[in-house]
Amino acid sequence: MERGKLNRGLSSRQIMMIALGGTIGVGLFMGSKSTILWTGPSVMISYALVGIFIFFIMRAMGEMLYVEPITGSFATFGYKYIHPLVGYLTAWSTCFQWVIVGMSEVIAVGAYMQYWFPSLPTWVPGLIAMIVLTTVNLVSVKSFGEFEFWFSLIKVVTIILMIAVGLGLILFGIGNGGKAIGFSNLWKNGG
């Protein structure tokens, strides 16, 4: 048989885009708005500091996985190198976190649909999203990978466009009558 027919799993492009899209999540779109409204530009400092901290943790974990490639990664490392209780709590907190993330994503779908269809109950789009995702996932891994690839690509392209439009507004005044806003809003008027 041909190699392509034997491989019914995920392709490299699907895995990379799913990983990238999975790190973005809907929290970037919903959460950043409320965070900026509450804290102003100081949130950028917080995000930078936490980002640096997480970067070094992930680098360390990447090196540990390179030296000792095992299943379970951080829960197994916590169990083995710190204490069995740490591994146990890490594994269960990861499960709990994914349940919470899954629920928040479904709620976000309903909230986004409220923008276009204000009279639609929030739970309807969430239920439809769950049915579609479950159906695609049950069909085959390859179909789920392709589905996730395209939806992750939408998130990535949206972020790139948001950055481009934001820079156009800040530097060239695109959408503001040609009057560049500049970066002074970060410290003017209390942020």
JSON list of C-alpha atoms in Angstrom, two decimals:
[
{"chain": "A", "resi": 1, "resn": "MET", "atom": "CA", "xyz": [0.00, 0.00, 0.00]},
{"chain": "A", "resi": 2, "resn": "GLU", "atom": "CA", "xyz": [1.01, 3.60, -0.48]},
{"chain": "A", "resi": 3, "resn": "ARG", "atom": "CA", "xyz": [2.43, 5.49, 2.44]},
{"chain": "A", "resi": 4, "resn": "GLY", "atom": "CA", "xyz": [-0.34, 8.13, 2.32]},
{"chain": "A", "resi": 5, "resn": "LYS", "atom": "CA", "xyz": [-3.07, 5.53, 2.60]},
{"chain": "A", "resi": 6, "resn": "LEU", "atom": "CA", "xyz": [-1.51, 3.92, 5.64]},
{"chain": "A", "resi": 7, "resn": "ASN", "atom": "CA", "xyz": [-1.17, 7.23, 7.50]},
{"chain": "A", "resi": 8, "resn": "ARG", "atom": "CA", "xyz": [-4.65, 8.12, 8.67]},
{"chain": "A", "resi": 9, "resn": "GLY", "atom": "CA", "xyz": [-3.42, 10.28, 11.56]},
{"chain": "A", "resi": 10, "resn": "LEU", "atom": "CA", "xyz": [-2.55, 13.93, 11.75]},
{"chain": "A", "resi": 11, "resn": "SER", "atom": "CA", "xyz": [-0.15, 15.59, 9.35]},
{"chain": "A", "resi": 12, "resn": "SER", "atom": "CA", "xyz": [2.67, 17.85, 10.50]},
{"chain": "A", "resi": 13, "resn": "ARG", "atom": "CA", "xyz": [0.86, 21.01, 9.35]},
{"chain": "A", "resi": 14, "resn": "GLN", "atom": "CA", "xyz": [-2.26, 19.98, 11.29]},
{"chain": "A", "resi": 15, "resn": "ILE", "atom": "CA", "xyz": [-0.32, 19.28, 14.48]},
{"chain": "A", "resi": 16, "resn": "MET", "atom": "CA", "xyz": [1.57, 22.58, 14.28]},
{"chain": "A", "resi": 17, "resn": "MET", "atom": "CA", "xyz": [-1.56, 24.64, 13.60]},
{"chain": "A", "resi": 18, "resn": "ILE", "atom": "CA", "xyz": [-3.60, 22.84, 16.28]},
{"chain": "A", "resi": 19, "resn": "ALA", "atom": "CA", "xyz": [-0.82, 23.54, 18.80]},
{"chain": "A", "resi": 20, "resn": "LEU", "atom": "CA", "xyz": [-0.66, 27.19, 17.78]},
{"chain": "A", "resi": 21, "resn": "GLY", "atom": "CA", "xyz": [-4.44, 27.61, 17.72]},
{"chain": "A", "resi": 22, "resn": "GLY", "atom": "CA", "xyz": [-4.77, 25.79, 21.02]},
{"chain": "A", "resi": 23, "resn": "THR", "atom": "CA", "xyz": [-2.42, 28.21, 22.75]},
{"chain": "A", "resi": 24, "resn": "ILE", "atom": "CA", "xyz": [-4.41, 31.15, 21.45]},
{"chain": "A", "resi": 25, "resn": "GLY", "atom": "CA", "xyz": [-7.87, 30.10, 22.57]},
{"chain": "A", "resi": 26, "resn": "VAL", "atom": "CA", "xyz": [-10.89, 32.36, 22.77]},
{"chain": "A", "resi": 27, "resn": "GLY", "atom": "CA", "xyz": [-9.55, 33.89, 25.97]},
{"chain": "A", "resi": 28, "resn": "LEU", "atom": "CA", "xyz": [-7.31, 36.14, 23.92]},
{"chain": "A", "resi": 29, "resn": "PHE", "atom": "CA", "xyz": [-10.30, 37.73, 22.24]},
{"chain": "A", "resi": 30, "resn": "MET", "atom": "CA", "xyz": [-12.71, 37.81, 25.20]},
{"chain": "A", "resi": 31, "resn": "GLY", "atom": "CA", "xyz": [-10.32, 38.02, 28.12]},
{"chain": "A", "resi": 32, "resn": "SER", "atom": "CA", "xyz": [-7.98, 40.69, 26.79]},
{"chain": "A", "resi": 33, "resn": "LYS", "atom": "CA", "xyz": [-10.82, 43.16, 26.33]},
{"chain": "A", "resi": 34, "resn": "SER", "atom": "CA", "xyz": [-12.00, 42.95, 29.93]},
{"chain": "A", "resi": 35, "resn": "THR", "atom": "CA", "xyz": [-8.44, 42.83, 31.29]},
{"chain": "A", "resi": 36, "resn": "ILE", "atom": "CA", "xyz": [-7.44, 45.98, 29.41]},
{"chain": "A", "resi": 37, "resn": "LEU", "atom": "CA", "xyz": [-10.64, 47.75, 30.55]},
{"chain": "A", "resi": 38, "resn": "TRP", "atom": "CA", "xyz": [-9.90, 46.85, 34.21]},
{"chain": "A", "resi": 39, "resn": "THR", "atom": "CA", "xyz": [-6.17, 47.52, 34.32]},
{"chain": "A", "resi": 40, "resn": "GLY", "atom": "CA", "xyz": [-5.24, 49.61, 31.31]},
{"chain": "A", "resi": 41, "resn": "PRO", "atom": "CA", "xyz": [-1.79, 49.38, 29.76]},
{"chain": "A", "resi": 42, "resn": "SER", "atom": "CA", "xyz": [-0.25, 47.92, 32.92]},
{"chain": "A", "resi": 43, "resn": "VAL", "atom": "CA", "xyz": [-1.57, 44.56, 31.75]},
{"chain": "A", "resi": 44, "resn": "MET", "atom": "CA", "xyz": [1.19, 44.54, 29.12]},
{"chain": "A", "resi": 45, "resn": "ILE", "atom": "CA", "xyz": [3.82, 44.64, 31.87]},
{"chain": "A", "resi": 46, "resn": "SER", "atom": "CA", "xyz": [2.07, 41.81, 33.70]},
{"chain": "A", "resi": 47, "resn": "TYR", "atom": "CA", "xyz": [1.78, 39.72, 30.53]},
{"chain": "A", "resi": 48, "resn": "ALA", "atom": "CA", "xyz": [5.46, 40.33, 29.73]},
{"chain": "A", "resi": 49, "resn": "LEU", "atom": "CA", "xyz": [6.64, 39.28, 33.20]},
{"chain": "A", "resi": 50, "resn": "VAL", "atom": "CA", "xyz": [4.46, 36.18, 33.29]},
{"chain": "A", "resi": 51, "resn": "GLY", "atom": "CA", "xyz": [5.42, 35.37, 29.71]},
{"chain": "A", "resi": 52, "resn": "ILE", "atom": "CA", "xyz": [9.12, 35.47, 30.57]},
{"chain": "A", "resi": 53, "resn": "PHE", "atom": "CA", "xyz": [8.51, 33.23, 33.60]},
{"chain": "A", "resi": 54, "resn": "ILE", "atom": "CA", "xyz": [6.51, 30.70, 31.55]},
{"chain": "A", "resi": 55, "resn": "PHE", "atom": "CA", "xyz": [9.10, 30.81, 28.77]},
{"chain": "A", "resi": 56, "resn": "PHE", "atom": "CA", "xyz": [11.84, 29.64, 31.14]},
{"chain": "A", "resi": 57, "resn": "ILE", "atom": "CA", "xyz": [9.64, 26.95, 32.67]},
{"chain": "A", "resi": 58, "resn": "MET", "atom": "CA", "xyz": [8.74, 25.63, 29.22]},
{"chain": "A", "resi": 59, "resn": "ARG", "atom": "CA", "xyz": [12.39, 25.71, 28.15]},
{"chain": "A", "resi": 60, "resn": "ALA", "atom": "CA", "xyz": [13.33, 23.66, 31.21]},
{"chain": "A", "resi": 61, "resn": "MET", "atom": "CA", "xyz": [10.51, 21.20, 30.53]},
{"chain": "A", "resi": 62, "resn": "GLY", "atom": "CA", "xyz": [11.55, 20.95, 26.90]},
{"chain": "A", "resi": 63, "resn": "GLU", "atom": "CA", "xyz": [15.08, 20.07, 27.93]},
{"chain": "A", "resi": 64, "resn": "MET", "atom": "CA", "xyz": [13.80, 17.51, 30.44]},
{"chain": "A", "resi": 65, "resn": "LEU", "atom": "CA", "xyz": [11.63, 15.92, 27.74]},
{"chain": "A", "resi": 66, "resn": "TYR", "atom": "CA", "xyz": [14.56, 15.86, 25.36]},
{"chain": "A", "resi": 67, "resn": "VAL", "atom": "CA", "xyz": [16.74, 14.04, 27.87]},
{"chain": "A", "resi": 68, "resn": "GLU", "atom": "CA", "xyz": [13.95, 11.79, 29.17]},
{"chain": "A", "resi": 69, "resn": "PRO", "atom": "CA", "xyz": [11.09, 11.45, 26.63]},
{"chain": "A", "resi": 70, "resn": "ILE", "atom": "CA", "xyz": [8.24, 9.97, 28.66]},
{"chain": "A", "resi": 71, "resn": "THR", "atom": "CA", "xyz": [4.46, 9.97, 28.62]},
{"chain": "A", "resi": 72, "resn": "GLY", "atom": "CA", "xyz": [2.78, 12.25, 31.11]},
{"chain": "A", "resi": 73, "resn": "SER", "atom": "CA", "xyz": [5.51, 14.93, 30.97]},
{"chain": "A", "resi": 74, "resn": "PHE", "atom": "CA", "xyz": [5.04, 17.46, 33.75]},
{"chain": "A", "resi": 75, "resn": "ALA", "atom": "CA", "xyz": [2.87, 15.27, 35.98]},
{"chain": "A", "resi": 76, "resn": "THR", "atom": "CA", "xyz": [5.41, 12.46, 35.69]},
{"chain": "A", "resi": 77, "resn": "PHE", "atom": "CA", "xyz": [8.29, 14.85, 36.34]},
{"chain": "A", "resi": 78, "resn": "GLY", "atom": "CA", "xyz": [6.50, 16.27, 39.39]},
{"chain": "A", "resi": 79, "resn": "TYR", "atom": "CA", "xyz": [5.93, 12.74, 40.68]},
{"chain": "A", "resi": 80, "resn": "LYS", "atom": "CA", "xyz": [9.48, 11.60, 40.02]},
{"chain": "A", "resi": 81, "resn": "TYR", "atom": "CA", "xyz": [11.57, 14.66, 40.88]},
{"chain": "A", "resi": 82, "resn": "ILE", "atom": "CA", "xyz": [9.55, 16.51, 43.52]},
{"chain": "A", "resi": 83, "resn": "HIS", "atom": "CA", "xyz": [7.05, 14.25, 45.32]},
{"chain": "A", "resi": 84, "resn": "PRO", "atom": "CA", "xyz": [4.36, 11.73, 44.32]},
{"chain": "A", "resi": 85, "resn": "LEU", "atom": "CA", "xyz": [1.69, 14.09, 45.68]},
{"chain": "A", "resi": 86, "resn": "VAL", "atom": "CA", "xyz": [2.90, 16.85, 43.36]},
{"chain": "A", "resi": 87, "resn": "GLY", "atom": "CA", "xyz": [2.56, 14.54, 40.37]},
{"chain": "A", "resi": 88, "resn": "TYR", "atom": "CA", "xyz": [-0.91, 13.44, 41.48]},
{"chain": "A", "resi": 89, "resn": "LEU", "atom": "CA", "xyz": [-2.13, 17.01, 42.02]},
{"chain": "A", "resi": 90, "resn": "THR", "atom": "CA", "xyz": [-0.59, 18.17, 38.75]},
{"chain": "A", "resi": 91, "resn": "ALA", "atom": "CA", "xyz": [-2.30, 15.43, 36.75]},
{"chain": "A", "resi": 92, "resn": "TRP", "atom": "CA", "xyz": [-5.71, 16.09, 38.31]},
{"chain": "A", "resi": 93, "resn": "SER", "atom": "CA", "xyz": [-5.39, 19.87, 38.07]},
{"chain": "A", "resi": 94, "resn": "THR", "atom": "CA", "xyz": [-4.62, 19.44, 34.38]},
{"chain": "A", "resi": 95, "resn": "CYS", "atom": "CA", "xyz": [-7.80, 17.40, 33.91]},
{"chain": "A", "resi": 96, "resn": "PHE", "atom": "CA", "xyz": [-9.76, 19.99, 35.86]},
{"chain": "A", "resi": 97, "resn": "GLN", "atom": "CA", "xyz": [-8.20, 22.82, 33.84]},
{"chain": "A", "resi": 98, "resn": "TRP", "atom": "CA", "xyz": [-9.21, 21.22, 30.53]},
{"chain": "A", "resi": 99, "resn": "VAL", "atom": "CA", "xyz": [-12.78, 20.77, 31.75]},
{"chain": "A", "resi": 100, "resn": "ILE", "atom": "CA", "xyz": [-12.89, 24.46, 32.71]},
{"chain": "A", "resi": 101, "resn": "VAL", "atom": "CA", "xyz": [-11.28, 25.53, 29.41]},
{"chain": "A", "resi": 102, "resn": "GLY", "atom": "CA", "xyz": [-13.72, 23.39, 27.45]},
{"chain": "A", "resi": 103, "resn": "MET", "atom": "CA", "xyz": [-16.70, 24.92, 29.23]},
{"chain": "A", "resi": 104, "resn": "SER", "atom": "CA", "xyz": [-15.37, 28.46, 28.80]},
{"chain": "A", "resi": 105, "resn": "GLU", "atom": "CA", "xyz": [-14.84, 27.89, 25.07]},
{"chain": "A", "resi": 106, "resn": "VAL", "atom": "CA", "xyz": [-18.43, 26.69, 24.67]},
{"chain": "A", "resi": 107, "resn": "ILE", "atom": "CA", "xyz": [-19.71, 29.67, 26.66]},
{"chain": "A", "resi": 108, "resn": "ALA", "atom": "CA", "xyz": [-17.60, 31.99, 24.51]},
{"chain": "A", "resi": 109, "resn": "VAL", "atom": "CA", "xyz": [-19.17, 30.58, 21.33]},
{"chain": "A", "resi": 110, "resn": "GLY", "atom": "CA", "xyz": [-22.59, 31.47, 22.74]},
{"chain": "A", "resi": 111, "resn": "ALA", "atom": "CA", "xyz": [-21.42, 34.94, 23.76]},
{"chain": "A", "resi": 112, "resn": "TYR", "atom": "CA", "xyz": [-19.95, 35.64, 20.32]},
{"chain": "A", "resi": 113, "resn": "MET", "atom": "CA", "xyz": [-23.13, 34.54, 18.59]},
{"chain": "A", "resi": 114, "resn": "GLN", "atom": "CA", "xyz": [-25.10, 36.96, 20.78]},
{"chain": "A", "resi": 115, "resn": "TYR", "atom": "CA", "xyz": [-23.44, 39.77, 18.83]},
{"chain": "A", "resi": 116, "resn": "TRP", "atom": "CA", "xyz": [-25.05, 38.73, 15.55]},
{"chain": "A", "resi": 117, "resn": "PHE", "atom": "CA", "xyz": [-28.16, 37.02, 16.91]},
{"chain": "A", "resi": 118, "resn": "PRO", "atom": "CA", "xyz": [-29.14, 38.85, 20.12]},
{"chain": "A", "resi": 119, "resn": "SER", "atom": "CA", "xyz": [-32.39, 36.92, 20.60]},
{"chain": "A", "resi": 120, "resn": "LEU", "atom": "CA", "xyz": [-30.69, 33.51, 20.33]},
{"chain": "A", "resi": 121, "resn": "PRO", "atom": "CA", "xyz": [-30.24, 31.81, 23.72]},
{"chain": "A", "resi": 122, "resn": "THR", "atom": "CA", "xyz": [-26.57, 31.51, 24.64]},
{"chain": "A", "resi": 123, "resn": "TRP", "atom": "CA", "xyz": [-26.74, 27.74, 25.17]},
{"chain": "A", "resi": 124, "resn": "VAL", "atom": "CA", "xyz": [-27.90, 26.97, 21.59]},
{"chain": "A", "resi": 125, "resn": "PRO", "atom": "CA", "xyz": [-24.65, 27.89, 19.78]},
{"chain": "A", "resi": 126, "resn": "GLY", "atom": "CA", "xyz": [-22.68, 26.15, 22.53]},
{"chain": "A", "resi": 127, "resn": "LEU", "atom": "CA", "xyz": [-24.67, 22.97, 22.09]},
{"chain": "A", "resi": 128, "resn": "ILE", "atom": "CA", "xyz": [-24.29, 23.14, 18.30]},
{"chain": "A", "resi": 129, "resn": "ALA", "atom": "CA", "xyz": [-20.52, 23.63, 18.67]},
{"chain": "A", "resi": 130, "resn": "MET", "atom": "CA", "xyz": [-20.28, 20.62, 20.98]},
{"chain": "A", "resi": 131, "resn": "ILE", "atom": "CA", "xyz": [-22.30, 18.44, 18.60]},
{"chain": "A", "resi": 132, "resn": "VAL", "atom": "CA", "xyz": [-20.22, 19.51, 15.58]},
{"chain": "A", "resi": 133, "resn": "LEU", "atom": "CA", "xyz": [-16.89, 18.97, 17.38]},
{"chain": "A", "resi": 134, "resn": "THR", "atom": "CA", "xyz": [-17.97, 15.59, 18.74]},
{"chain": "A", "resi": 135, "resn": "THR", "atom": "CA", "xyz": [-19.25, 14.45, 15.34]},
{"chain": "A", "resi": 136, "resn": "VAL", "atom": "CA", "xyz": [-16.10, 15.53, 13.52]},
{"chain": "A", "resi": 137, "resn": "ASN", "atom": "CA", "xyz": [-13.96, 13.89, 16.19]},
{"chain": "A", "resi": 138, "resn": "LEU", "atom": "CA", "xyz": [-15.90, 10.62, 15.95]},
{"chain": "A", "resi": 139, "resn": "VAL", "atom": "CA", "xyz": [-15.61, 10.47, 12.14]},
{"chain": "A", "resi": 140, "resn": "SER", "atom": "CA", "xyz": [-11.83, 10.16, 12.11]},
{"chain": "A", "resi": 141, "resn": "VAL", "atom": "CA", "xyz": [-8.67, 11.66, 13.50]},
{"chain": "A", "resi": 142, "resn": "LYS", "atom": "CA", "xyz": [-7.80, 13.02, 10.08]},
{"chain": "A", "resi": 143, "resn": "SER", "atom": "CA", "xyz": [-11.14, 14.84, 9.69]},
{"chain": "A", "resi": 144, "resn": "PHE", "atom": "CA", "xyz": [-10.80, 16.30, 13.17]},
{"chain": "A", "resi": 145, "resn": "GLY", "atom": "CA", "xyz": [-7.25, 17.41, 12.38]},
{"chain": "A", "resi": 146, "resn": "GLU", "atom": "CA", "xyz": [-8.36, 19.13, 9.19]},
{"chain": "A", "resi": 147, "resn": "PHE", "atom": "CA", "xyz": [-11.28, 20.79, 10.95]},
{"chain": "A", "resi": 148, "resn": "GLU", "atom": "CA", "xyz": [-9.05, 22.06, 13.75]},
{"chain": "A", "resi": 149, "resn": "PHE", "atom": "CA", "xyz": [-6.40, 23.17, 11.25]},
{"chain": "A", "resi": 150, "resn": "TRP", "atom": "CA", "xyz": [-8.78, 25.52, 9.46]},
{"chain": "A", "resi": 151, "resn": "PHE", "atom": "CA", "xyz": [-10.31, 26.92, 12.62]},
{"chain": "A", "resi": 152, "resn": "SER", "atom": "CA", "xyz": [-6.87, 27.46, 14.15]},
{"chain": "A", "resi": 153, "resn": "LEU", "atom": "CA", "xyz": [-5.80, 29.18, 10.94]},
{"chain": "A", "resi": 154, "resn": "ILE", "atom": "CA", "xyz": [-8.78, 31.54, 11.28]},
{"chain": "A", "resi": 155, "resn": "LYS", "atom": "CA", "xyz": [-7.61, 32.49, 14.78]},
{"chain": "A", "resi": 156, "resn": "VAL", "atom": "CA", "xyz": [-4.02, 33.05, 13.65]},
{"chain": "A", "resi": 157, "resn": "VAL", "atom": "CA", "xyz": [-5.03, 35.15, 10.63]},
{"chain": "A", "resi": 158, "resn": "THR", "atom": "CA", "xyz": [-7.42, 37.16, 12.82]},
{"chain": "A", "resi": 159, "resn": "ILE", "atom": "CA", "xyz": [-4.62, 37.99, 15.26]},
{"chain": "A", "resi": 160, "resn": "ILE", "atom": "CA", "xyz": [-2.28, 38.98, 12.43]},
{"chain": "A", "resi": 161, "resn": "LEU", "atom": "CA", "xyz": [-4.98, 41.23, 10.95]},
{"chain": "A", "resi": 162, "resn": "MET", "atom": "CA", "xyz": [-5.73, 42.75, 14.36]},
{"chain": "A", "resi": 163, "resn": "ILE", "atom": "CA", "xyz": [-2.05, 43.58, 14.84]},
{"chain": "A", "resi": 164, "resn": "ALA", "atom": "CA", "xyz": [-1.81, 45.06, 11.34]},
{"chain": "A", "resi": 165, "resn": "VAL", "atom": "CA", "xyz": [-4.96, 47.16, 11.78]},
{"chain": "A", "resi": 166, "resn": "GLY", "atom": "CA", "xyz": [-3.82, 48.27, 15.26]},
{"chain": "A", "resi": 167, "resn": "LEU", "atom": "CA", "xyz": [-0.43, 49.35, 13.94]},
{"chain": "A", "resi": 168, "resn": "GLY", "atom": "CA", "xyz": [-2.14, 51.11, 11.03]},
{"chain": "A", "resi": 169, "resn": "LEU", "atom": "CA", "xyz": [-4.34, 53.01, 13.47]},
{"chain": "A", "resi": 170, "resn": "ILE", "atom": "CA", "xyz": [-1.46, 53.83, 15.83]},
{"chain": "A", "resi": 171, "resn": "LEU", "atom": "CA", "xyz": [1.14, 54.80, 13.23]},
{"chain": "A", "resi": 172, "resn": "PHE", "atom": "CA", "xyz": [-0.87, 56.06, 10.23]},
{"chain": "A", "resi": 173, "resn": "GLY", "atom": "CA", "xyz": [-4.34, 56.89, 11.56]},
{"chain": "A", "resi": 174, "resn": "ILE", "atom": "CA", "xyz": [-6.08, 54.36, 9.31]},
{"chain": "A", "resi": 175, "resn": "GLY", "atom": "CA", "xyz": [-9.72, 54.37, 10.40]},
{"chain": "A", "resi": 176, "resn": "ASN", "atom": "CA", "xyz": [-9.20, 57.59, 12.39]},
{"chain": "A", "resi": 177, "resn": "GLY", "atom": "CA", "xyz": [-9.40, 60.11, 9.56]},
{"chain": "A", "resi": 178, "resn": "GLY", "atom": "CA", "xyz": [-5.67, 59.87, 8.86]},
{"chain": "A", "resi": 179, "resn": "LYS", "atom": "CA", "xyz": [-4.74, 61.16, 12.34]},
{"chain": "A", "resi": 180, "resn": "ALA", "atom": "CA", "xyz": [-2.18, 58.81, 13.86]},
{"chain": "A", "resi": 181, "resn": "ILE", "atom": "CA", "xyz": [-3.01, 57.95, 17.46]},
{"chain": "A", "resi": 182, "resn": "GLY", "atom": "CA", "xyz": [0.55, 57.11, 18.48]},
{"chain": "A", "resi": 183, "resn": "PHE", "atom": "CA", "xyz": [1.70, 55.24, 21.54]},
{"chain": "A", "resi": 184, "resn": "SER", "atom": "CA", "xyz": [0.99, 58.09, 23.96]},
{"chain": "A", "resi": 185, "resn": "ASN", "atom": "CA", "xyz": [-2.34, 56.54, 24.98]},
{"chain": "A", "resi": 186, "resn": "LEU", "atom": "CA", "xyz": [-0.31, 54.12, 27.05]},
{"chain": "A", "resi": 187, "resn": "TRP", "atom": "CA", "xyz": [0.51, 56.88, 29.57]},
{"chain": "A", "resi": 188, "resn": "LYS", "atom": "CA", "xyz": [-1.88, 59.75, 28.74]},
{"chain": "A", "resi": 189, "resn": "ASN", "atom": "CA", "xyz": [-5.25, 60.14, 30.49]},
{"chain": "A", "resi": 190, "resn": "GLY", "atom": "CA", "xyz": [-4.39, 57.53, 33.07]},
{"chain": "A", "resi": 191, "resn": "GLY", "atom": "CA", "xyz": [-3.81, 54.92, 30.39]}
]
